[in-house]
Amino acid sequence: MKDFKRYLVTAALPYANGPLHIGHMAGVYVPADIYVRYKRAKKTDIKFICGSDEHGVPITIRALKEGVSPQQIVDKYHAIIKESFEQMGISFDIYSRTSNKIHHETASEFFKKMYDDGLFEEKETEQYYDEKAKTFLADRYIIGTCPVCGNENAYGDQCERCGSSLSPDQLINPRSTLSDAVPVKKKTKHWYFPLQNYESWLKEWILEGHKEWKNNVYGQCKSWLDNGLQSRAMTRDSNWGVKVPLPDAEGKVLYVWFDAPIGYISATKELTSDWKDYWCKEDTRLIHFIGKDNIVFHCIIFPAMLKAHRGFVLADNVPANEFLNIEGEKVSTSRNWAVWVNEYVKDFPSCEDVLRYVLAANMPETKDNDFTWKDFQDRNNSELVAIFGNFVNRTFVLMHKLCGGKVPKLHEEILVDLDKTLIENIQQSTLNVQRSIEEFKFRDALFEVIDLARKGNKYLQEKEPWKKVQGPNEENQKLIDNCLHLCLQLTANLAILINPFLPTTAKKMLHLMKVVDKILDWDNAGKLKLLSVGYSLRPPELLFRKIEDEEIKAQVEKLRANADKALNGKVQAASGKGQVVSPKDQETSTRKPEIQYDDFARLDLRVATILSAEKVAKADKLLKLVVDLGFEKRTIVSGIALHFNPDELVGKQVVIVANLAPRKLKGIESNGMILSAEDENGKLHLINPEEIINPGAGVS
Ligand SMILES: [Zn+2]
């Protein structure tokens, strides 16, 4: 490897549209922080850069929906995200944000230079525009009827009911999700970056020059390059973002993936006046920590931008991780299937190192991994408590009991093989941890540290210093001294080795040993004379606490309840709406307990055709329906009047619960219940077969 003078480490800019979840931590921030803390302990000149990504369409959409400004959205989440990082001990040198002035200037200058050098293509295209909301619409923000299945809420890029991939042109009755206005086509001009011009250079740079990159990263790059690159628009029609610095570009901003990576540069500028040393000198090693979904932006587009602009160093490595699933399912923020960092730190105060430990030990380095609360508990109780914490605690207890609370002397003349092996283990582990971290294999590195603590426990078990107290004499005391002297030096070494992973724990160990931070210098790792003979140490304190079954049970329930809350309101029986189930119950009800097939089989679900529909007098929400079940006709009163015009319902098919006990609503006997689903806007949709079928057909 090249001899680098300084390091610049960036961690993917989190999007200021929601809080952080543990998948973000495991994928990007915990590994980046381990690496940086290790390098700092090695006295490397290093800067650790991050900040909030605050531009892009989803933020403007969210602001519109919530009736606030985009700035209010990003202010809120920037603060939450920043605090979560601090609470988790992620030690950025700067945590900036792309709405800062310095970033707007930097990104703007970057674009302008590329423009002046003639590096963009100017193209005019037609795009959909919402005249009411006065904004161009991304395909996702146009909905209409699917030409394939008739779903009235198909998106401009896809119908979620039948899975057809669509374009907005294909939708019947297209409308804007922002204003319900009918989108119109409007001409718009944008600046495209011809990535194909950099294809052969990228091939040489990555495929020939960086064969050492992780397989998942190298493979994804190769596949992009093999498929051929195309021009990409680097500007968008929007008022939220970095304004395109050209005279004829009113209402246009830089594409968020053009400006966001430049955010690394502007944050470095904000941090230090020496920023050019880090960004422009060839002996800087630039490393991007990211998740796998950002590989193309960091390995292809951003390097091509830097290359085209000229004058910047390029990434030497991009150790992207795969995804972390939760309890066997993919993280989904819309389904609220996630473990949120800001909630974790509230539920487990002073346990940030436990989460760091579990995420590092189970890091999705080579494939997607799964986080389960049970594994979280097991790793805490059987590794942190029972191995690492236990070794340190036993050492301190015994040292106080058998050596008067002071570091005992080492009598080298009577060292035996067991002692010598322990010394070798300390030295070997140091080398192994170091090599693994350098290779971005953080799981292996952490395993090695815990394994060294395990060897410490084994050593104590074999030496049994407590047995030598019976009939103490000078020789026995020397054996006790040697054992505890070595265990204490091992403790100091463990503090150094664990520090990049669990910095708070390392600090606690320094406190116990009454030594200063300086001892954590990586140069000290593998050495024996870290604690001076005769030095008195503090009484033992536990480093970790056991995590109880009830705490884990509560977390699993919370995870499911949150997901149900998100799901609830989406699917529910329409009949009871506003009548039987109070709105409050809907909000707080959780996922129902598991049932057996027989429970389900007791429901008689059937397809029915609506024969007539009329409003019920003095009841805004109720409709009286007569439905045909094939074998009989019956009356059902349903609370769907606010969602459907009675005339439109006639002839439609629905699914009903046919064996529900009769009930009187406004004096009318209702014999059954109509099923419907509620979307995120509170609108109801009937559940029905894809095509008209014979009424009375059973549903199972
Ligand atoms: Zn469809």
XYZ file of C-alpha atoms and ligand atoms in Angstrom:
701
model
C 0.000 0.000 0.000
C 1.023 3.559 -0.687
C 2.580 5.508 2.133
C -0.192 7.927 3.068
C 0.534 11.024 5.124
C -3.019 11.730 6.212
C -6.452 10.153 6.196
C -9.824 11.556 5.276
C -12.745 9.374 6.312
C -16.292 10.191 5.284
C -19.487 8.525 6.463
C -22.606 8.626 4.254
C -24.679 11.750 4.895
C -27.925 10.625 6.551
C -31.069 11.987 4.926
C -32.773 14.533 7.214
C -36.205 13.085 6.648
C -36.454 10.792 9.664
C -34.487 9.530 12.673
C -31.604 7.025 12.535
C -32.212 3.323 12.900
C -29.751 0.612 13.887
C -29.389 -0.524 10.279
C -27.733 2.829 9.524
C -25.464 2.390 12.537
C -24.369 -1.143 11.646
C -23.906 -0.384 7.971
C -21.980 2.853 8.125
C -21.376 4.718 11.358
C -20.200 2.034 13.791
C -17.607 0.624 11.354
C -16.428 4.127 10.378
C -16.104 5.118 14.023
C -14.174 1.973 14.948
C -11.762 2.623 12.113
C -11.258 6.289 12.972
C -10.811 5.688 16.696
C -8.221 3.028 15.927
C -6.355 5.376 13.575
C -6.458 8.174 16.115
C -4.984 5.809 18.717
C -2.233 5.158 16.181
C -1.593 8.922 16.042
C -2.563 9.067 12.390
C -3.440 12.467 10.975
C -7.117 11.831 10.268
C -10.348 13.775 9.777
C -13.764 12.189 10.192
C -16.461 13.951 8.186
C -20.235 13.713 8.131
C -23.390 15.841 8.084
C -27.079 15.818 7.212
C -28.199 15.566 3.597
C -30.986 18.123 3.548
C -32.059 18.476 -0.084
C -34.117 16.408 -2.490
C -37.734 15.769 -3.434
C -38.841 13.607 -0.476
C -38.145 16.488 1.902
C -40.223 18.962 -0.115
C -43.066 16.465 -0.425
C -43.020 15.797 3.275
C -43.038 19.518 4.021
C -46.029 20.026 1.705
C -47.945 17.202 3.331
C -47.230 18.411 6.850
C -47.927 22.013 5.922
C -44.520 23.245 7.076
C -41.431 24.524 5.264
C -38.678 22.168 4.091
C -36.339 24.034 6.433
C -38.531 23.078 9.396
C -38.395 19.415 8.364
C -34.610 19.359 8.075
C -34.082 21.387 11.251
C -36.114 18.870 13.187
C -34.377 15.752 11.891
C -30.904 17.243 11.772
C -31.165 17.861 15.518
C -32.496 14.363 16.255
C -29.862 12.651 14.106
C -27.003 14.715 15.511
C -28.029 13.906 19.058
C -28.304 10.186 18.304
C -24.747 10.176 16.946
C -23.463 11.902 20.063
C -25.288 9.487 22.317
C -23.839 6.533 20.431
C -20.314 7.895 20.715
C -19.804 8.421 16.968
C -16.811 10.742 17.044
C -17.063 12.894 13.928
C -14.643 15.784 13.738
C -17.540 17.667 12.225
C -21.223 16.963 11.743
C -22.337 19.570 9.242
C -25.410 19.995 7.033
C -25.948 20.655 3.350
C -28.296 23.595 3.943
C -25.302 25.570 5.260
C -24.129 28.563 3.250
C -20.612 27.174 2.885
C -22.041 24.081 1.252
C -24.226 26.010 -1.167
C -21.186 28.053 -2.202
C -18.926 25.018 -2.544
C -21.400 22.944 -4.545
C -22.277 25.918 -6.686
C -18.629 26.653 -7.531
C -18.027 22.981 -8.275
C -20.901 22.935 -10.766
C -19.891 26.259 -12.304
C -16.349 25.097 -12.969
C -17.601 21.950 -14.682
C -20.037 24.061 -16.688
C -17.348 26.545 -17.703
C -15.120 23.666 -18.778
C -17.902 22.481 -21.081
C -18.427 19.202 -19.258
C -22.248 19.153 -19.278
C -24.751 18.452 -22.045
C -27.786 20.707 -22.144
C -31.051 18.908 -22.997
C -34.671 19.939 -23.201
C -37.321 17.348 -22.320
C -41.002 17.286 -21.488
C -41.976 16.490 -17.942
C -45.166 16.385 -15.939
C -46.034 19.549 -14.082
C -48.607 20.311 -11.377
C -50.020 23.741 -12.146
C -51.770 24.017 -8.791
C -48.725 23.134 -6.684
C -46.472 24.862 -9.249
C -43.958 22.084 -9.337
C -42.684 19.392 -11.656
C -43.716 15.933 -10.577
C -41.490 12.908 -10.178
C -43.257 9.777 -11.524
C -43.910 8.572 -8.011
C -46.031 11.611 -7.291
C -48.489 10.968 -10.082
C -51.299 8.486 -9.479
C -54.107 7.232 -11.653
C -55.943 4.142 -12.800
C -53.817 1.178 -13.803
C -54.492 0.226 -17.445
C -53.772 -3.395 -16.593
C -55.844 -4.116 -13.492
C -57.988 -1.046 -12.952
C -56.431 -0.137 -9.598
C -57.395 3.502 -9.149
C -54.310 4.360 -7.123
C -51.490 3.096 -9.297
C -48.289 5.149 -9.181
C -46.715 6.804 -12.199
C -43.875 4.283 -12.096
C -45.631 1.159 -10.875
C -48.959 -0.378 -9.947
C -48.605 -1.906 -6.535
C -51.643 -4.091 -6.974
C -50.691 -5.994 -10.124
C -46.978 -5.196 -10.096
C -46.978 -3.728 -13.636
C -44.198 -1.305 -14.296
C -45.768 1.879 -15.704
C -44.979 5.328 -16.977
C -47.221 8.308 -16.141
C -48.401 8.357 -19.796
C -50.077 4.993 -19.332
C -52.203 5.976 -16.345
C -55.901 6.573 -16.945
C -57.085 9.798 -15.266
C -53.665 10.767 -13.925
C -53.613 13.187 -11.009
C -51.010 14.788 -8.817
C -50.664 13.413 -5.296
C -49.843 16.909 -4.126
C -52.955 18.777 -5.264
C -55.145 16.298 -7.157
C -54.614 18.510 -10.216
C -54.319 16.854 -13.608
C -50.600 16.946 -14.498
C -49.702 18.688 -17.712
C -46.593 18.246 -19.818
C -44.180 21.092 -19.809
C -40.823 21.643 -21.434
C -37.839 21.895 -19.164
C -34.102 22.207 -19.656
C -31.492 20.317 -17.679
C -27.754 19.756 -17.558
C -26.567 16.203 -18.035
C -23.248 14.710 -17.041
C -22.076 12.319 -19.785
C -20.855 9.460 -17.600
C -20.111 7.366 -20.677
C -17.116 9.640 -21.345
C -15.551 8.380 -18.115
C -16.357 4.726 -18.616
C -12.988 3.546 -19.827
C -11.178 5.555 -17.185
C -13.475 4.136 -14.461
C -12.861 0.609 -15.721
C -9.153 1.074 -15.457
C -9.308 2.866 -12.119
C -11.645 0.383 -10.373
C -11.497 -2.911 -12.228
C -7.717 -2.824 -12.723
C -6.595 -0.486 -9.971
C -8.764 -1.495 -7.025
C -9.046 -5.238 -7.043
C -8.608 -5.108 -3.271
C -12.047 -3.534 -2.760
C -14.610 -5.698 -1.001
C -16.252 -8.249 -3.286
C -19.721 -6.751 -2.922
C -18.434 -3.300 -3.884
C -16.176 -4.423 -6.715
C -18.927 -6.675 -8.085
C -21.544 -3.932 -8.138
C -19.143 -1.527 -9.850
C -18.248 -4.130 -12.441
C -21.865 -4.782 -13.212
C -22.598 -1.050 -13.670
C -19.577 -0.636 -15.899
C -20.301 -3.775 -17.910
C -23.835 -2.533 -18.592
C -22.515 0.746 -19.932
C -22.942 4.231 -18.483
C -25.222 6.984 -19.748
C -25.683 10.711 -19.334
C -27.448 11.622 -16.113
C -29.280 14.849 -15.369
C -27.421 16.733 -12.650
C -30.162 19.337 -12.134
C -33.816 19.223 -11.119
C -36.839 21.500 -11.216
C -37.362 22.522 -7.616
C -36.983 25.454 -5.297
C -35.367 23.448 -2.522
C -31.684 22.776 -2.921
C -28.535 24.404 -4.255
C -29.605 26.821 -7.005
C -28.125 26.116 -10.407
C -25.614 28.986 -10.770
C -26.546 29.947 -14.305
C -28.566 32.913 -15.560
C -31.225 30.856 -17.363
C -31.877 28.416 -14.555
C -34.649 29.969 -12.486
C -36.468 27.317 -10.394
C -33.718 24.772 -10.892
C -31.465 23.192 -8.321
C -28.586 20.724 -8.345
C -29.580 17.054 -8.271
C -29.320 15.885 -4.671
C -26.771 13.218 -5.577
C -24.646 15.866 -7.245
C -24.615 18.128 -4.220
C -24.603 15.619 -1.336
C -21.116 14.114 -1.847
C -19.718 17.614 -2.332
C -21.030 18.018 1.221
C -17.961 16.056 2.358
C -15.777 18.770 0.872
C -17.751 21.681 2.297
C -17.847 20.091 5.762
C -14.054 19.694 5.662
C -13.772 23.357 4.651
C -15.951 24.272 7.599
C -13.764 22.172 9.896
C -10.300 23.351 8.947
C -8.543 25.981 6.887
C -6.140 23.177 5.884
C -8.937 21.429 4.011
C -6.957 21.412 0.772
C -4.303 19.196 2.365
C -6.987 16.565 2.861
C -8.781 16.921 -0.451
C -6.099 17.874 -2.921
C -2.809 16.239 -1.909
C -2.040 12.899 -3.479
C -0.699 11.458 -0.222
C -4.116 11.674 1.441
C -6.002 8.412 1.817
C -9.692 9.035 1.215
C -12.102 6.372 2.479
C -15.893 6.480 2.108
C -17.959 4.417 4.564
C -21.396 3.797 3.054
C -24.254 1.292 2.772
C -24.629 -0.867 -0.322
C -27.425 1.294 -1.728
C -24.942 4.144 -2.235
C -22.207 2.257 -4.051
C -22.891 3.674 -7.526
C -22.868 7.248 -6.242
C -19.596 6.891 -4.346
C -17.701 4.602 -6.704
C -18.861 5.820 -10.091
C -20.647 9.168 -10.191
C -18.759 11.111 -7.500
C -15.297 9.915 -8.625
C -16.215 10.817 -12.211
C -17.269 14.282 -11.004
C -13.997 14.711 -9.082
C -11.994 13.470 -12.047
C -13.825 15.793 -14.444
C -13.485 18.795 -12.143
C -9.789 17.992 -11.544
C -7.658 18.769 -8.517
C -9.151 16.335 -5.987
C -7.983 13.027 -4.567
C -10.145 9.990 -5.287
C -11.342 7.349 -2.862
C -8.734 4.732 -2.074
C -11.356 2.440 -0.615
C -15.135 2.269 -0.221
C -15.850 -0.450 2.334
C -19.638 -0.588 1.858
C -21.678 -2.893 4.033
C -24.796 -4.870 3.222
C -28.073 -4.420 5.098
C -29.100 -5.351 8.621
C -32.550 -6.927 8.872
C -34.600 -6.882 12.048
C -36.069 -10.102 13.458
C -35.870 -11.729 10.034
C -37.545 -8.927 8.073
C -36.169 -6.072 6.024
C -36.113 -2.707 7.742
C -39.004 -0.575 6.511
C -39.508 2.974 7.681
C -42.973 3.183 6.124
C -44.035 0.001 7.935
C -42.151 1.277 11.013
C -40.246 -1.999 11.149
C -37.083 -0.622 12.694
C -35.195 -0.135 15.919
C -34.724 3.617 16.260
C -31.521 4.846 17.860
C -33.170 7.733 19.737
C -35.588 5.246 21.328
C -32.892 2.717 22.148
C -30.875 5.232 24.142
C -33.992 6.095 26.143
C -34.922 2.468 26.781
C -31.354 1.385 27.605
C -29.660 4.344 29.267
C -25.846 4.111 29.498
C -25.874 1.040 27.266
C -24.647 2.611 24.042
C -21.603 0.335 24.104
C -23.824 -2.738 24.249
C -25.527 -1.697 21.010
C -22.170 -0.819 19.439
C -20.925 -4.249 20.483
C -23.858 -6.190 19.085
C -23.867 -4.231 15.822
C -20.123 -4.696 15.355
C -20.159 -8.375 16.296
C -22.999 -8.965 13.845
C -22.018 -6.446 11.200
C -23.388 -7.121 7.676
C -19.886 -7.038 6.170
C -20.299 -9.578 3.417
C -24.027 -10.315 3.338
C -27.263 -9.069 4.871
C -27.421 -9.995 8.543
C -30.200 -10.226 11.045
C -30.589 -8.336 14.309
C -32.762 -10.044 16.895
C -33.417 -8.868 20.429
C -32.671 -12.373 21.673
C -29.219 -12.236 20.101
C -28.742 -8.774 21.589
C -29.460 -10.204 25.050
C -27.310 -13.298 24.499
C -24.317 -11.336 23.304
C -24.591 -8.939 26.208
C -25.093 -11.592 28.864
C -22.805 -14.323 27.606
C -20.037 -12.249 26.006
C -19.828 -8.765 27.504
C -20.947 -9.741 31.014
C -19.747 -13.330 31.268
C -16.420 -13.034 29.437
C -15.058 -9.501 29.176
C -16.694 -7.919 32.232
C -16.160 -11.035 34.276
C -12.436 -11.150 33.613
C -11.884 -7.521 34.579
C -14.050 -7.873 37.652
C -12.377 -11.050 38.909
C -8.968 -9.490 38.410
C -9.896 -6.450 40.479
C -11.625 -8.460 43.211
C -8.667 -10.838 43.573
C -6.088 -8.076 43.388
C -7.790 -6.279 46.268
C -8.176 -9.471 48.271
C -4.751 -10.999 47.658
C -2.467 -8.082 46.816
C -3.725 -5.238 49.010
C -5.270 -3.261 46.156
C -1.905 -2.484 44.591
C -0.262 -3.660 41.382
C 1.900 -6.584 42.543
C 5.462 -7.222 41.428
C 6.358 -9.547 38.544
C 8.928 -12.163 39.558
C 10.351 -13.010 36.184
C 12.635 -15.743 37.511
C 9.668 -17.968 38.324
C 7.489 -17.424 35.246
C 6.017 -20.714 34.034
C 4.715 -21.776 30.629
C 1.159 -20.686 31.382
C 2.396 -17.170 32.146
C 4.532 -17.051 29.033
C 1.671 -18.239 26.872
C -0.546 -15.480 28.237
C 2.106 -12.894 27.377
C 2.371 -14.286 23.852
C -1.412 -14.236 23.518
C -1.502 -10.547 24.375
C 1.068 -9.776 21.714
C -0.477 -12.016 19.083
C -3.990 -10.660 19.655
C -2.756 -7.112 19.238
C -1.350 -7.977 15.829
C -4.515 -9.805 14.811
C -6.834 -6.988 15.883
C -4.684 -4.478 14.064
C -4.562 -6.463 10.842
C -8.307 -7.075 10.836
C -9.183 -3.415 11.402
C -6.792 -2.360 8.632
C -8.620 -4.779 6.329
C -12.048 -3.448 7.413
C -12.874 -6.803 9.037
C -14.365 -5.407 12.175
C -16.194 -8.528 13.275
C -12.987 -10.559 13.232
C -11.173 -7.812 15.111
C -13.802 -7.660 17.831
C -13.939 -11.426 18.116
C -10.183 -11.410 18.735
C -10.540 -8.928 21.611
C -13.243 -10.986 23.315
C -11.209 -14.108 22.715
C -8.265 -12.550 24.514
C -10.503 -11.844 27.524
C -11.679 -15.456 27.318
C -8.046 -16.572 27.480
C -7.606 -14.359 30.534
C -10.473 -16.148 32.278
C -8.985 -19.507 31.383
C -5.611 -18.424 32.723
C -7.132 -17.352 36.056
C -9.042 -20.623 36.238
C -5.873 -22.641 35.716
C -3.692 -20.590 38.046
C -6.293 -20.541 40.857
C -4.507 -17.826 42.828
C -7.248 -17.948 45.488
C -6.159 -21.479 46.472
C -2.654 -20.387 47.266
C -3.845 -18.258 50.166
C -4.064 -21.274 52.431
C -0.806 -21.238 54.335
C 0.597 -18.135 52.700
C 4.298 -18.027 52.443
C 6.739 -16.033 50.408
C 6.790 -18.480 47.486
C 3.007 -18.660 47.259
C 2.713 -14.892 47.398
C 5.140 -14.635 44.484
C 2.933 -16.965 42.432
C -0.151 -14.922 43.344
C 1.691 -11.712 42.472
C 2.750 -12.994 39.073
C -0.752 -14.144 38.191
C -2.420 -10.878 39.150
C 0.335 -8.728 37.763
C -0.193 -10.332 34.371
C -3.985 -10.159 34.668
C -3.759 -6.437 35.396
C -1.452 -5.825 32.444
C -3.883 -7.824 30.336
C -6.703 -5.600 31.628
C -4.803 -2.507 30.502
C -4.261 -4.138 27.107
C -7.925 -5.011 26.830
C -8.771 -1.356 27.448
C -6.563 -0.345 24.514
C -7.944 -3.032 22.210
C -11.610 -2.488 23.080
C -11.363 1.306 22.877
C -12.162 1.679 19.142
C -15.220 -0.531 19.575
C -16.516 0.396 23.035
C -15.052 3.780 23.967
C -17.195 4.290 27.069
C -16.129 0.925 28.442
C -12.475 1.761 27.822
C -12.991 4.998 29.763
C -14.520 3.097 32.683
C -11.498 0.793 32.703
C -9.136 3.776 32.781
C -11.063 5.061 35.784
C -10.685 1.721 37.598
C -6.977 1.642 36.827
C -6.595 5.339 37.697
C -4.647 6.047 34.525
C -4.934 8.759 31.897
C -6.153 8.526 28.287
C -2.588 8.435 27.055
C -2.388 4.762 27.962
C -4.850 4.051 25.133
C -2.218 4.932 22.500
C -2.059 1.986 20.155
C 1.730 1.872 20.583
C 1.087 0.556 24.081
C -0.897 -2.435 22.857
C 0.970 -5.690 23.389
C 3.191 -4.181 26.073
C 3.360 -5.431 29.629
C 4.564 -2.600 31.828
C 1.493 -0.414 31.429
C 0.599 -0.374 35.125
C 3.413 0.409 37.572
C 4.211 -1.925 40.432
C 2.925 -0.636 43.768
C 0.337 1.646 42.191
C -2.994 1.432 44.033
C -6.130 0.864 41.980
C -9.815 1.536 42.588
C -12.165 -1.095 44.016
C -13.987 -3.221 41.415
C -17.053 -1.906 39.606
C -19.064 -3.881 37.082
C -18.518 -2.830 33.477
C -21.772 -4.297 32.158
C -25.106 -5.300 33.597
C -27.186 -8.318 32.746
C -30.132 -7.699 30.425
C -33.284 -9.384 31.662
C -35.879 -11.372 29.724
C -38.607 -8.820 30.456
C -36.582 -6.029 28.802
C -36.224 -8.108 25.660
C -39.863 -9.107 25.665
C -40.847 -5.444 25.962
C -38.668 -4.526 22.952
C -40.073 -7.263 20.756
C -43.591 -6.202 21.687
C -42.754 -2.570 21.012
C -41.354 -3.425 17.582
C -44.521 -5.304 16.649
C -46.809 -2.682 18.162
C -45.103 0.104 16.190
C -45.433 -1.883 12.984
C -49.080 -2.592 13.746
C -49.763 1.047 14.412
C -48.384 1.798 10.958
C -50.381 -1.061 9.444
C -53.544 -0.373 11.388
C -55.698 2.160 9.765
C -54.573 0.570 6.509
C -56.662 -2.570 6.706
C -59.795 -2.794 8.777
C -63.381 -3.734 8.416
C -65.393 -0.816 7.144
C -68.671 -1.695 8.783
C -67.650 -0.756 12.253
C -65.944 2.456 11.251
C -67.082 5.280 13.457
C -69.749 3.082 14.973
C -68.374 0.105 16.774
C -64.685 0.845 17.080
C -63.877 4.243 18.499
C -61.043 6.153 16.808
C -58.989 5.909 19.988
C -59.164 2.131 19.958
C -57.928 2.109 16.405
C -54.884 4.108 17.305
C -53.853 2.057 20.270
C -54.850 -1.425 19.159
C -51.927 -3.678 18.368
C -51.338 -6.699 16.212
C -53.732 -9.428 17.182
C -52.507 -12.585 18.882
C -51.760 -15.648 16.794
C -54.723 -17.839 15.913
C -55.074 -21.405 14.702
C -56.439 -22.274 11.277
C -59.678 -23.405 12.901
C -60.226 -19.894 14.258
C -59.929 -18.490 10.781
C -62.092 -21.219 9.303
C -64.976 -20.118 11.526
C -65.308 -16.964 9.436
C -67.645 -17.302 6.457
C -66.126 -14.850 3.973
C -67.952 -14.535 0.671
C -68.038 -12.519 -2.496
C -71.258 -10.509 -2.868
C -72.597 -8.247 -5.610
C -74.092 -4.933 -4.534
C -77.675 -4.665 -5.835
C -78.638 -1.351 -4.308
C -77.158 1.297 -2.049
C -78.801 4.239 -0.284
C -77.942 6.670 2.481
C -79.373 6.017 5.918
C -81.398 8.959 7.198
C -79.806 10.942 10.029
C -76.551 8.988 9.811
C -73.803 10.688 7.777
C -71.574 7.673 7.644
C -73.995 4.832 7.038
C -75.107 3.242 3.816
C -77.840 0.621 3.565
C -76.806 -1.966 0.997
C -78.648 -4.903 -0.454
C -76.254 -7.551 -1.686
C -76.642 -10.711 -3.697
C -74.955 -13.746 -2.210
C -76.118 -16.137 -4.932
C -78.070 -18.266 -2.509
C -79.805 -15.278 -0.898
C -80.081 -11.510 -0.844
C -79.493 -9.624 2.351
C -79.240 -6.189 3.871
C -76.005 -4.842 5.287
C -75.521 -1.473 6.961
C -71.991 -0.220 6.459
C -70.102 2.860 7.712
C -68.647 3.789 4.333
C -70.948 6.624 3.253
C -68.232 9.275 3.404
C -66.067 7.359 0.980
C -68.421 6.158 -1.735
C -71.192 7.570 -3.806
C -74.127 5.071 -3.487
C -74.743 5.040 -7.249
C -71.151 4.065 -7.985
C -71.436 1.034 -5.750
C -74.264 -0.682 -7.559
C -72.956 -3.628 -9.546
C -69.624 -3.745 -7.731
C -68.485 -6.837 -5.953
C -67.259 -6.893 -2.382
C -66.069 -9.389 0.181
C -68.288 -9.756 3.240
C -68.265 -11.585 6.542
C -71.437 -13.574 5.973
C -71.844 -15.245 9.351
C -71.591 -12.194 11.601
C -74.429 -12.092 14.127
C -77.145 -9.620 13.064
C -77.013 -6.156 14.563
C -79.368 -3.189 14.466
C -77.954 0.151 13.286
C -80.346 3.134 13.216
C -83.201 0.682 13.434
C -82.087 -1.354 10.417
C -80.940 -4.933 10.889
C -77.497 -5.492 9.373
C -76.612 -9.041 8.347
C -72.922 -9.106 7.686
C -69.951 -6.833 7.264
C -68.216 -5.411 4.203
C -64.417 -5.542 4.121
C -62.338 -2.591 3.024
C -58.817 -1.255 3.447
C -57.827 2.244 4.484
C -54.898 3.968 2.804
C -52.465 6.358 4.479
C -54.764 9.296 3.693
C -57.671 7.684 5.481
C -59.513 6.828 2.278
C -61.326 3.484 2.129
C -60.965 0.980 -0.691
C -63.255 -1.999 -1.115
C -61.752 -5.459 -1.120
C -62.967 -7.322 -4.183
C -62.020 -10.082 -6.634
C -59.909 -9.090 -9.616
C -62.705 -9.924 -12.022
C -66.431 -10.321 -11.585
C -67.139 -13.862 -10.390
C -70.206 -15.732 -9.214
C -71.674 -14.163 -6.081
C -71.542 -16.374 -3.004
C -68.040 -17.673 -3.841
C -66.211 -18.506 -0.637
C -63.073 -16.574 0.274
C -60.271 -18.410 2.005
Zn -52.448 -2.713 -11.907
